[in-house]
Coordinates of C-alpha atoms in Angstrom, one line a residue:
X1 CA 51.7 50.0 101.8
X2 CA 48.8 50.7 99.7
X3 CA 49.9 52.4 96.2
X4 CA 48.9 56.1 95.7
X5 CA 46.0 56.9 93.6
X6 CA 46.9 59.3 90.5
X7 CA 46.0 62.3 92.0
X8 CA 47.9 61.4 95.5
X9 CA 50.6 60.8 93.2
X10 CA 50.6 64.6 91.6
X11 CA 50.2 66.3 95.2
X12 CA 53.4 64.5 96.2
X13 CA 55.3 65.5 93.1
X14 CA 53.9 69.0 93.8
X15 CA 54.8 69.1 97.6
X16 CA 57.9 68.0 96.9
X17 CA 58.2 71.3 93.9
X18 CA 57.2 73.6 96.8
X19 CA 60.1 72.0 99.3
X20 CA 62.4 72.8 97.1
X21 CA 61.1 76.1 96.1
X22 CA 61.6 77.4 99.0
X23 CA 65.5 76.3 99.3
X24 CA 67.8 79.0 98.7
X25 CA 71.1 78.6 97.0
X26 CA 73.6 81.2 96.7
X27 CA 73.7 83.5 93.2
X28 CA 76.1 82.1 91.0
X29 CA 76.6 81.5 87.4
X30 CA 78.6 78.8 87.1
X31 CA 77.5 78.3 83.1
X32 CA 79.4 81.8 82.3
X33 CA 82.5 80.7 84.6
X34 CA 82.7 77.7 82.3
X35 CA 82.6 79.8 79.5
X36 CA 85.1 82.5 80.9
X37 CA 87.7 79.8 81.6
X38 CA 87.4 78.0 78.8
X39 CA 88.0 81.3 76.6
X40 CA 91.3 81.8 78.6
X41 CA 92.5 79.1 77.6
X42 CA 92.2 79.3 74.4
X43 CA 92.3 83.2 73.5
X44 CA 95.5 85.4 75.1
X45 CA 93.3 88.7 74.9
X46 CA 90.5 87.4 77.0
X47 CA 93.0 86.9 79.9
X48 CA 94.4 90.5 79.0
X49 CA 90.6 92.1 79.5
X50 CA 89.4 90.2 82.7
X51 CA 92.8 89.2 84.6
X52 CA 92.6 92.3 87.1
X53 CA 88.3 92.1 86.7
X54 CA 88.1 88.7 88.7
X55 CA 89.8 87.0 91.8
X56 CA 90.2 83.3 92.5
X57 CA 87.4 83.9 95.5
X58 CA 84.7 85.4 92.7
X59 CA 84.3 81.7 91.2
X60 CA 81.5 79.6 92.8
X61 CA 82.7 76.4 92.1
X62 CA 85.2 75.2 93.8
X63 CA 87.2 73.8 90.9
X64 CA 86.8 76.9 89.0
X65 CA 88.7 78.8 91.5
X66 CA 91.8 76.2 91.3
X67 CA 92.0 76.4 87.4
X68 CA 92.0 80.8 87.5
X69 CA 94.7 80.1 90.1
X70 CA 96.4 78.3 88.2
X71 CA 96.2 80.7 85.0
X72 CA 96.8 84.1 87.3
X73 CA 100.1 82.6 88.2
X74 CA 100.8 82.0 84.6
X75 CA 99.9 85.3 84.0
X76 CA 102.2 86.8 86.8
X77 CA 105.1 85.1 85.4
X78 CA 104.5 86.3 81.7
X79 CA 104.2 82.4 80.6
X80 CA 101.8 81.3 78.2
X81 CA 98.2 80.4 78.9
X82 CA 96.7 77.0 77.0
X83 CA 94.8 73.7 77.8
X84 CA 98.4 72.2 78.3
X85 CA 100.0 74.9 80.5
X86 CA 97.0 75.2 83.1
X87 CA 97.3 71.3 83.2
X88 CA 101.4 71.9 83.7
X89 CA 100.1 74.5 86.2
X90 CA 97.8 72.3 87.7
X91 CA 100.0 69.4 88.3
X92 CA 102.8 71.7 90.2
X93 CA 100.2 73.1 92.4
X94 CA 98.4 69.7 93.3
X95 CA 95.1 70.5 92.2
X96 CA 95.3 68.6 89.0
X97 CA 92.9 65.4 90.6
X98 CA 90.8 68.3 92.2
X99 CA 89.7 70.2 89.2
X100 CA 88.9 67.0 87.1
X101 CA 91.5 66.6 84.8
X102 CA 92.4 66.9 81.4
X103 CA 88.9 65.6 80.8
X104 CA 87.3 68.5 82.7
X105 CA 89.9 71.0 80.9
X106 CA 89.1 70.1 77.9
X107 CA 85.4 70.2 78.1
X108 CA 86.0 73.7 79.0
X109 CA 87.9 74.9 76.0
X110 CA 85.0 73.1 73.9
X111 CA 82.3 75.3 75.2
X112 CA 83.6 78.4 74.1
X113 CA 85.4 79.2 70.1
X114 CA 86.2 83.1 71.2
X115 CA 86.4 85.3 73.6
X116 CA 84.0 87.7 72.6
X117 CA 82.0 89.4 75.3
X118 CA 84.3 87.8 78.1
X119 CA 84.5 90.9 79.8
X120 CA 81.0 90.8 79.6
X121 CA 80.5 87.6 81.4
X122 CA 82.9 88.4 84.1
X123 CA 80.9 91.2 85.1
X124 CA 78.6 88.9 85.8
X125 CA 80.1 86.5 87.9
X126 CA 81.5 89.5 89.7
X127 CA 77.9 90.7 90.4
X128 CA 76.8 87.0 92.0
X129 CA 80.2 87.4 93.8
X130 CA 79.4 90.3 95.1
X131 CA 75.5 89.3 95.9
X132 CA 77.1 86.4 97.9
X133 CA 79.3 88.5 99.8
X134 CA 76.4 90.8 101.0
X135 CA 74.5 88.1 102.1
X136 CA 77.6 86.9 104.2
X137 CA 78.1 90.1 105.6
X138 CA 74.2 90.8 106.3
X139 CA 74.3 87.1 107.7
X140 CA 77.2 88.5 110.1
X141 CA 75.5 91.5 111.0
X142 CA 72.3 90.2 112.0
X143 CA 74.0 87.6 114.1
X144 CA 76.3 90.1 115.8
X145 CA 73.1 92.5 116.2
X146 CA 71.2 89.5 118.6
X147 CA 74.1 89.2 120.7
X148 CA 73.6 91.8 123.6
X149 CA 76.8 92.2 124.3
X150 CA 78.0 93.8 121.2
X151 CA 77.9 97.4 121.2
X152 CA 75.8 99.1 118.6
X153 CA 78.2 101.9 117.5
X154 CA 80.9 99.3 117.7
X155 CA 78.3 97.1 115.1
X156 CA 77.5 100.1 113.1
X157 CA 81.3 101.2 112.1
X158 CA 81.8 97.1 111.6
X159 CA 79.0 96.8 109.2
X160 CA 80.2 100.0 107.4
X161 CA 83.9 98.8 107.0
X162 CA 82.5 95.5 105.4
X163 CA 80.0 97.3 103.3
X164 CA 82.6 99.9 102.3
X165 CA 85.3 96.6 101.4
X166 CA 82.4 95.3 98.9
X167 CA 82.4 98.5 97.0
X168 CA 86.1 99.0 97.0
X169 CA 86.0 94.4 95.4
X170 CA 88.5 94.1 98.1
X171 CA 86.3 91.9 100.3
X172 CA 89.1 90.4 102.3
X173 CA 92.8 91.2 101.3
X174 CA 94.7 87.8 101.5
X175 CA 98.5 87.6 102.3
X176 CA 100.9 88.9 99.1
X177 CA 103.7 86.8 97.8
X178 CA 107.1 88.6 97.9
X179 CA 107.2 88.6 94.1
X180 CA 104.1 90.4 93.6
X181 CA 105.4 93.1 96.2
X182 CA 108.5 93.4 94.6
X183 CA 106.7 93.9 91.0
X184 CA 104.6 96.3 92.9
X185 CA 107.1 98.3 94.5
X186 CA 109.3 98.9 90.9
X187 CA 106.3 99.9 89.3
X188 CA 106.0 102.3 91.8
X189 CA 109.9 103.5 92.1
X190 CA 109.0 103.6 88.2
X191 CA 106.0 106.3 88.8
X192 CA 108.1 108.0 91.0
X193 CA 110.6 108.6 88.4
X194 CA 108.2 110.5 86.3
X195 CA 107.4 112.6 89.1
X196 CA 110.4 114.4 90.4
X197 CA 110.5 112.2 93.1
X198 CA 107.5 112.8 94.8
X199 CA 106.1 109.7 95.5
X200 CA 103.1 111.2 97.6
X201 CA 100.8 113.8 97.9
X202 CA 103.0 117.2 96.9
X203 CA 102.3 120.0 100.2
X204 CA 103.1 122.8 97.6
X205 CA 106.1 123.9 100.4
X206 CA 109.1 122.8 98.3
X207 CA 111.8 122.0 101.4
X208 CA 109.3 120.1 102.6
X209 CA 108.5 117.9 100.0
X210 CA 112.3 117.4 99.4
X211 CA 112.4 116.0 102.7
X212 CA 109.2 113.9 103.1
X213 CA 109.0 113.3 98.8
X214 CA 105.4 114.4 99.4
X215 CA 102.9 113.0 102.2
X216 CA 102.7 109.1 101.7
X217 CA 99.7 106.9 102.1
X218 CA 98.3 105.3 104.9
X219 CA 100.6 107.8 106.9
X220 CA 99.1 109.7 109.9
X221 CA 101.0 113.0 110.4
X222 CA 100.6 114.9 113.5
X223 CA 100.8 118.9 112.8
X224 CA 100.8 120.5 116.9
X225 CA 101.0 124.1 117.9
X226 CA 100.0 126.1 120.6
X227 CA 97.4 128.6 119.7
X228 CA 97.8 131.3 117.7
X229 CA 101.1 129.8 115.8
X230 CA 99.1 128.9 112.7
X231 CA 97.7 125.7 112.5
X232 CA 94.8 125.7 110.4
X233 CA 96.5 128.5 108.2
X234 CA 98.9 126.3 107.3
X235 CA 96.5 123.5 106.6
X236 CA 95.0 125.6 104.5
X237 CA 97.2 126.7 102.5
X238 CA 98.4 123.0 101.8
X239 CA 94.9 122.2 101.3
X240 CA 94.8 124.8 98.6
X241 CA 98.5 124.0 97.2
X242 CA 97.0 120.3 96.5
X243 CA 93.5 121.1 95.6
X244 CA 94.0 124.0 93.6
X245 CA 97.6 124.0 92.2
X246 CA 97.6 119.8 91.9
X247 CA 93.6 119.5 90.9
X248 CA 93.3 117.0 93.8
X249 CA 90.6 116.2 95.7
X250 CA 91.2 117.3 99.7
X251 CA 88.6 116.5 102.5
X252 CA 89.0 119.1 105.2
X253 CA 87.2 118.2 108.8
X254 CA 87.0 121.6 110.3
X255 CA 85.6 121.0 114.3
X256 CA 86.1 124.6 115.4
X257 CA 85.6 126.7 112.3
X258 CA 82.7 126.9 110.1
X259 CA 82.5 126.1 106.3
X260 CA 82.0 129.8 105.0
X261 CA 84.9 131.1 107.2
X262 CA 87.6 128.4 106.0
X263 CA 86.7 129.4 102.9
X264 CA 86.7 133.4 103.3
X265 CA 90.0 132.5 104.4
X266 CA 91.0 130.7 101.1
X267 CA 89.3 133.2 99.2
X268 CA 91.8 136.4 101.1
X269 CA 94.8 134.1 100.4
X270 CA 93.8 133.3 96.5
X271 CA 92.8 136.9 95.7
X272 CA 95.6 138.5 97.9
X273 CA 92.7 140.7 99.8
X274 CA 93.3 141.2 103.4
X275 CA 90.6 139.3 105.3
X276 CA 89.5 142.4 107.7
X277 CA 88.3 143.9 103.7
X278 CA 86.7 140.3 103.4
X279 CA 85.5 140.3 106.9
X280 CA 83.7 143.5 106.2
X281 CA 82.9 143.9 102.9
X282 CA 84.6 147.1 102.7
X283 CA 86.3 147.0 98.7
X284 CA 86.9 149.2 96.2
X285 CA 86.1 148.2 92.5
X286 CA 89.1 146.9 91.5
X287 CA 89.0 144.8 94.6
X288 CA 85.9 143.7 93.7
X289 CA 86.9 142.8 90.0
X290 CA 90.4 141.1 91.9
X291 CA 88.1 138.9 93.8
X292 CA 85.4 137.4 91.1
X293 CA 88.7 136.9 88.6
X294 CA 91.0 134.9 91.4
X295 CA 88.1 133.1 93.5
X296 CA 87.6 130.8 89.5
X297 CA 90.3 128.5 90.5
X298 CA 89.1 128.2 94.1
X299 CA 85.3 127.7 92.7
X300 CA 86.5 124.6 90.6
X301 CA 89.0 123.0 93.3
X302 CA 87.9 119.5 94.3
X303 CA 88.1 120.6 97.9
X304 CA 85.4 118.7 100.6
X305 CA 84.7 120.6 103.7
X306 CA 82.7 119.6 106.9
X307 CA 82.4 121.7 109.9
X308 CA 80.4 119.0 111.8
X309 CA 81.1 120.1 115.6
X310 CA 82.0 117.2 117.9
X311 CA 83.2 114.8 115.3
X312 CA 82.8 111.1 116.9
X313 CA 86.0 108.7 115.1
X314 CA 82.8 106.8 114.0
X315 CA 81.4 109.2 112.1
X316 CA 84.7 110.8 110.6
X317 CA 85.4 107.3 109.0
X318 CA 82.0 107.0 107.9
X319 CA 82.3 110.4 106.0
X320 CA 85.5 109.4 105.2
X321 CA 84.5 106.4 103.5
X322 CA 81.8 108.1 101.8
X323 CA 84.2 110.4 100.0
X324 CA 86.7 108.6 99.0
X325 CA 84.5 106.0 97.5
X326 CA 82.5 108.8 95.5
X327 CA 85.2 111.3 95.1
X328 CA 88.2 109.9 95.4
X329 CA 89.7 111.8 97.8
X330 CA 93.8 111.6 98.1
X331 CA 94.2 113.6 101.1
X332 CA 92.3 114.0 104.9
X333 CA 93.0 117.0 107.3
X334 CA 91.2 117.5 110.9
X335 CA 91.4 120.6 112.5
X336 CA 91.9 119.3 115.1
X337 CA 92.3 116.2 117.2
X338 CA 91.4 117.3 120.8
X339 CA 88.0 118.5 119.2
X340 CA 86.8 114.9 118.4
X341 CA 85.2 112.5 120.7
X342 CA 85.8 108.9 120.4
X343 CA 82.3 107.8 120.5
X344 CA 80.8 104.0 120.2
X345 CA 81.9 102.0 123.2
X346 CA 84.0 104.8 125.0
X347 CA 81.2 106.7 125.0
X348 CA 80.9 108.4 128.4
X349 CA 83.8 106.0 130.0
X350 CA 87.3 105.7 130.6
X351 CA 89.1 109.4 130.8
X352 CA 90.1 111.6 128.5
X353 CA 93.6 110.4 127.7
X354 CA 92.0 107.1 127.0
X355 CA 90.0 109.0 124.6
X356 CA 92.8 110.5 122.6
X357 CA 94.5 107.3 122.1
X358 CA 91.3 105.3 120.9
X359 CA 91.4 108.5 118.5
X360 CA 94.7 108.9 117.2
X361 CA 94.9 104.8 116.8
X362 CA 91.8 104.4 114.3
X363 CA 92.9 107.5 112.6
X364 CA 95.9 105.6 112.0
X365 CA 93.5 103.0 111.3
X366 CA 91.4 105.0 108.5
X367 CA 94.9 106.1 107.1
X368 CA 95.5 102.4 106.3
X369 CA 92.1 101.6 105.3
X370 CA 91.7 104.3 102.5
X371 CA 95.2 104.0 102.3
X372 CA 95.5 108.2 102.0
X373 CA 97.6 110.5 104.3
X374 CA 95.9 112.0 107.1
X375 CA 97.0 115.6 109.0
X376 CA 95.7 116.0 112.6
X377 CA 95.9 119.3 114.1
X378 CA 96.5 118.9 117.6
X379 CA 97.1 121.0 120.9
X380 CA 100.4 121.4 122.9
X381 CA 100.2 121.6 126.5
X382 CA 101.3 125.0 128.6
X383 CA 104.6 123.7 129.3
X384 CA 106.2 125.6 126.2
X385 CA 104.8 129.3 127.5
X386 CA 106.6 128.3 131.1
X387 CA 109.7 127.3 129.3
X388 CA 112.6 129.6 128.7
X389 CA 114.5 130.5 125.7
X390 CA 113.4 129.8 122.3
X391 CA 110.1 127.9 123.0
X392 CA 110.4 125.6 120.5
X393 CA 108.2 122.6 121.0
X394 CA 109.3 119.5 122.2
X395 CA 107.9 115.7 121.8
X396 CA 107.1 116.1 125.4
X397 CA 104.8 118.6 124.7
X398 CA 102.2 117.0 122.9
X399 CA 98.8 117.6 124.8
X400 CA 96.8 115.0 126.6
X401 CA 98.3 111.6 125.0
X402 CA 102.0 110.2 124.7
X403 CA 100.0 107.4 122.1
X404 CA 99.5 110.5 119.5
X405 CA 103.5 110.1 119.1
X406 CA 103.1 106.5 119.2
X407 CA 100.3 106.1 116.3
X408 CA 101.6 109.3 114.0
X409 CA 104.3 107.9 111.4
X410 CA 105.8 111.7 111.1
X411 CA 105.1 114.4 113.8
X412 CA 105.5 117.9 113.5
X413 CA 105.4 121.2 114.7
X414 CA 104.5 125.3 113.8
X415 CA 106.5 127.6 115.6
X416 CA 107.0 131.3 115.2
X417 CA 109.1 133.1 117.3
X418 CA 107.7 136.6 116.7
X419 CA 104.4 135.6 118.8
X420 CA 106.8 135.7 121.9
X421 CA 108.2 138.8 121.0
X422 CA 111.4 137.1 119.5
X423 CA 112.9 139.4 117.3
X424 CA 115.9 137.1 115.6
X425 CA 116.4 133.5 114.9
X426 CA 118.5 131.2 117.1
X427 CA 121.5 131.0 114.5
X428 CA 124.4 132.2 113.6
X429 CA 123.4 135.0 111.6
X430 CA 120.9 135.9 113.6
X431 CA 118.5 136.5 111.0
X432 CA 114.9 138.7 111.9
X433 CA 112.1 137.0 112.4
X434 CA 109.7 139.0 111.1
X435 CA 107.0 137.1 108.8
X436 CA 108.6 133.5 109.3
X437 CA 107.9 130.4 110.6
X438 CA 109.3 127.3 111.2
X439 CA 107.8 123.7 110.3
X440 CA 110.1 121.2 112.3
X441 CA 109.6 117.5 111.7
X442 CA 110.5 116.2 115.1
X443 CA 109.4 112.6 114.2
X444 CA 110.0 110.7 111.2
X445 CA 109.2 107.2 111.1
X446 CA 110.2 106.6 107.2
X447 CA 113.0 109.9 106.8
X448 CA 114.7 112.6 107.9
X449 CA 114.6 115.6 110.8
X450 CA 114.8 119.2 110.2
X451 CA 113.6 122.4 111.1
X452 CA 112.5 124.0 107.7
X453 CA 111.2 127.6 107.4
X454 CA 108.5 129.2 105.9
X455 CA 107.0 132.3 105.3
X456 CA 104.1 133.9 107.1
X457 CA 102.0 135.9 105.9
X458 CA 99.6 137.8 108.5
X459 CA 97.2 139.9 106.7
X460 CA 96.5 136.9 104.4
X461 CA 96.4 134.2 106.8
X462 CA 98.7 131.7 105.1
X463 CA 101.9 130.0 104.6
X464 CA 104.1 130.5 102.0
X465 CA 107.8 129.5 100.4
X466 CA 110.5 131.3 102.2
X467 CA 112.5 132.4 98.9
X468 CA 116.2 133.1 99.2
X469 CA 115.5 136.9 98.7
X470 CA 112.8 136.7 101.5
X471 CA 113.9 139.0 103.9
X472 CA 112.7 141.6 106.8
X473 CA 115.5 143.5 105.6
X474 CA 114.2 144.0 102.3
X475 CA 110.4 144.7 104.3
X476 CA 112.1 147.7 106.3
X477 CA 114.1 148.9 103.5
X478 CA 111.0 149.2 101.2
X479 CA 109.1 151.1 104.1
X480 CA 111.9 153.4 104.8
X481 CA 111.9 154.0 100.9
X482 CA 108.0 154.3 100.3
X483 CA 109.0 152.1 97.3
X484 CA 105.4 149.7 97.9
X485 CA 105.1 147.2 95.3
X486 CA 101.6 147.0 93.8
X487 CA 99.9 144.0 92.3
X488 CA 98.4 143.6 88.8
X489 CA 95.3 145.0 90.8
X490 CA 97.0 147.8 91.9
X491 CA 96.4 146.6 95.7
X492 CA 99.8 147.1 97.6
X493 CA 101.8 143.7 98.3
X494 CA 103.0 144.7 101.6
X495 CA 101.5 143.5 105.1
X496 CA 98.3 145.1 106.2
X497 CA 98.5 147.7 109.1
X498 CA 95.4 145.4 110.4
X499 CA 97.4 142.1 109.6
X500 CA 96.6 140.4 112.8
X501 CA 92.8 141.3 112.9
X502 CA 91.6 138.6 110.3
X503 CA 88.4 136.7 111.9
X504 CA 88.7 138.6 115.5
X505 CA 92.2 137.3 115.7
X506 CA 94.4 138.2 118.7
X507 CA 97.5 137.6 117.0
X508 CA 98.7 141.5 118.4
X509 CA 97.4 141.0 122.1
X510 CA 97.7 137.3 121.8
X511 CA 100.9 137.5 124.1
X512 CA 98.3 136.8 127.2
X513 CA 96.1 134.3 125.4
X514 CA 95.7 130.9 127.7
X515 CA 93.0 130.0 126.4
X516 CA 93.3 126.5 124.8
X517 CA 89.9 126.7 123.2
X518 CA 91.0 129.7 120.8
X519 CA 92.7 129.3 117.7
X520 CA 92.8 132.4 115.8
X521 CA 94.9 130.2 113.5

């Protein structure tokens, strides 16, 4: 073979520089991992600032990973962290050989005499961790997007969920040891402690939370009624216990309702106003002055509502996401299920009991995902108006889907007995009815069952505390007496003569309502 001239020579050199150009390897910074391990290993504080930073799976280098294995388990058993034990370490695991060594270990601690700026540097390697996991996942997606088969809606909510996993550094949760649960769990039973044993998100209803020690995470909870008993008044005022009285922040998926009339109706129940004033405009100046002073707290209350109508599951979750990720949401309502459409794939197909159980299963789903409770509203079917006797709701009654029961980890129901005309409770001491309710937990997948009950307030439309001094008696007593309590507004406390009339509600004729479709609460 004849020898290349000079020149022939450099184009070579150069088309092999452009060949390998135009390789791409994967971001990493495997420099700063030496230099993060190596500080470990020889400075206590740098495992103390970056230990919950960085995850075996952030290391490029396959070696790397082993050895921060090997130092997060010394960690976790409060043991100390040196040269010698991660070689100790090492050598129990089997991945002494793998990693190189003492030699390799040792090189390590010699590149590196502090840990200043660790955190620093494992910011870093979190970035090319995380630049390496977008290219997986776009990688995935474009593959999954050529294959006809796939449905695009199907893709889109896919490629969301593994987006939404990269923001959350939770790329792909691996299987937990029983001793990390079990440190897990006392810290929480420890949290707990410190919160009068609420252990979830605190409804403001006190029996209630006594019962369910607030509403957990990753639970979906099922609230049914048939119209008119209150649903989304007793949403709201939950909504408003949590996001007003606890500072929390509350996403509220209103399907049937719009924006500016939820929150008229939190505005009536904050500033004690009856709605029909609200409704109209129709306030004195006092009123007026009552309603700029209360409506503060309301104004500052991290409290998310969207009335989309139609709600697809796909795009709930998406919005869902979007909150919690920016916001931080701790608690998801949607008023209510029967509203949404299932969207993506079963889209147009299948019938609508199909429909409800693709819904109320990713709901469950999203619960678990954001790990956040979730309240469904939901419809009851006719068979409770055809029933005789107290019409309490049943499991049976739950509208269009026996999987709603299935999915939801606590189901419950609103009932009111003065809506059919009931004029005493089904006791012993047979008790008036009159501006109660009753919240009965018929399912309870992690506690107990009771029927607990609350007050109702019409004119307001919202739920309340049933006190023990609550009492019709003391209503009639106070009306027979003309002795009418007045607020610090001097507005009387008693109920509105227009009670039932808030936002064209046919809570007084409502006796004849059949229609499904309208929810005057």
């Amino acid at each position: 073979m004849d020898k290349m001239t000079a020149p022939q020579q450099f184009s070579a050199k150069k088309s092999n520089v452009i060949s390998l150009e135009k390789g791409k390897l994967p971001p990493q910074a495997v420099d700063l991992e030496e230099v993060v391990l190596g500080a470990m290993m020889i400075d206590k504080k740098g495992v103390d600032e970056i230990i919950d930073i960085l995850s075996p799976d952030a290391f490029y280098k396959n070696s790397h990973k082993l050895i921060f294995e090997a130092i997060h388990k010394l960690f976790e058993n409060t043991e100390a962290i040196d040269l010698l034990t991660v070689s100790n370490q090492l050598k129990k695991d089997g991945n002494f050989e793998k990693t190189g060594g003492d030699y390799y270990l040792i090189q390590l601690t010699q590149k590196v005499s502090s840990s200043a700026h660790i955190e620093f540097h494992a910011r870093i390697i979190l970035q090319k961790y995380i630049q390496r996991s977008l290219i997986k996942i776009s990688n995935e997606i474009i593959e999954e997007a050529y294959d006809e088969s796939t449905d695009v809606f199907d893709l889109l909510d896919s490629a969301e969920a593994k987006l939404y996993e990269v923001t959350q550094g939770n790329i792909q949760k691996s299987t937990e040891t029983a001793q990390s649960l079990v440190i897990q769990a006392k810290n929480r039973i420890e949290e707990i402690s410190n919160k009068e044993g609420l252990s979830g998100v605190p409804s403001g209803f006190d029996k209630l939370d006594q019962l369910t020690s607030g509403w957990q995470p990753s639970d979906l909870i099922i609230v049914a009624a048939r119209p008119g008993m209150g649903k989304t008044a007793l949403t709201l005022s939950m909504a408003r216990n949590i996001a007003v009285g606890q500072n929390m922040p509350v996403a509220f998926f209103s399907l049937e309702m719009s924006a500016v009339q939820l929150i008229t109706r939190l505005i009536s129940s904050e500033t004690g106003l009856s709605s029909e004033k609200l409704r109209t405009g129709n306030l004195e100046k006092h009123e007026w002055e009552q309603l700029n002073v209360k409506v503060k707290d309301l104004e500052n209350a991290p409290l998310f509502i969207d009335d989309t109508p139609s709600l697809s599951i796909f795009d709930l979750r998406a919005k869902a996401r979007r909150l919690a990720s920016q916001h931080g949401i701790k608690l998801i309502v949607i008023d209510y299920l029967q509203l949404m459409t299932a969207g993506g794939s079963q889209k147009g197909g299948g019938n609508r009991e199909q429909e409800i159980s693709t819904i109320s299963r990713n709901l469950k789903a999203l619960a678990k995902e954001l790990n956040v409770p979730v309240i469904a509203l939901s419809q009851l079917s006719r068979a409770v108006e055809t029933r005789g006797g107290s019409k309490r709701p049943l499991l049976s009654d739950l509208r269009e889907s026996g999987a709603i029961e299935q999915d939801a980890d606590i189901v419950s129901f609103i009932y009111r007995p003065e809506y059919y005309k009931i004029e005493e409770w089904d006791d012993e001491e047979r008790t008036p009815t009159d501006g109660q309710g009753e919240f009965i937990v018929a399912k309870h997948r992690n506690g107990g069952l009771e029927n607990i009950r609350l007050k109702f307030i019409g004119h307001l439309g919202k739920f309340d505390n049933l006190e023990e001094f609550d009492s019709p008696f003391e209503y009639h007593s106070k009306m027979n007496t003309g002795e009418n309590e007045e607020n610090e507004f001097g507005s009387p406390n008693l109920p509105n003569p227009s009670a039932n009339e808030a936002f064209g509600s046919s809570m007084n004729s409502g006796f004849n309502n059949d229609d499904d479709d309208e929810v005057p609460f």
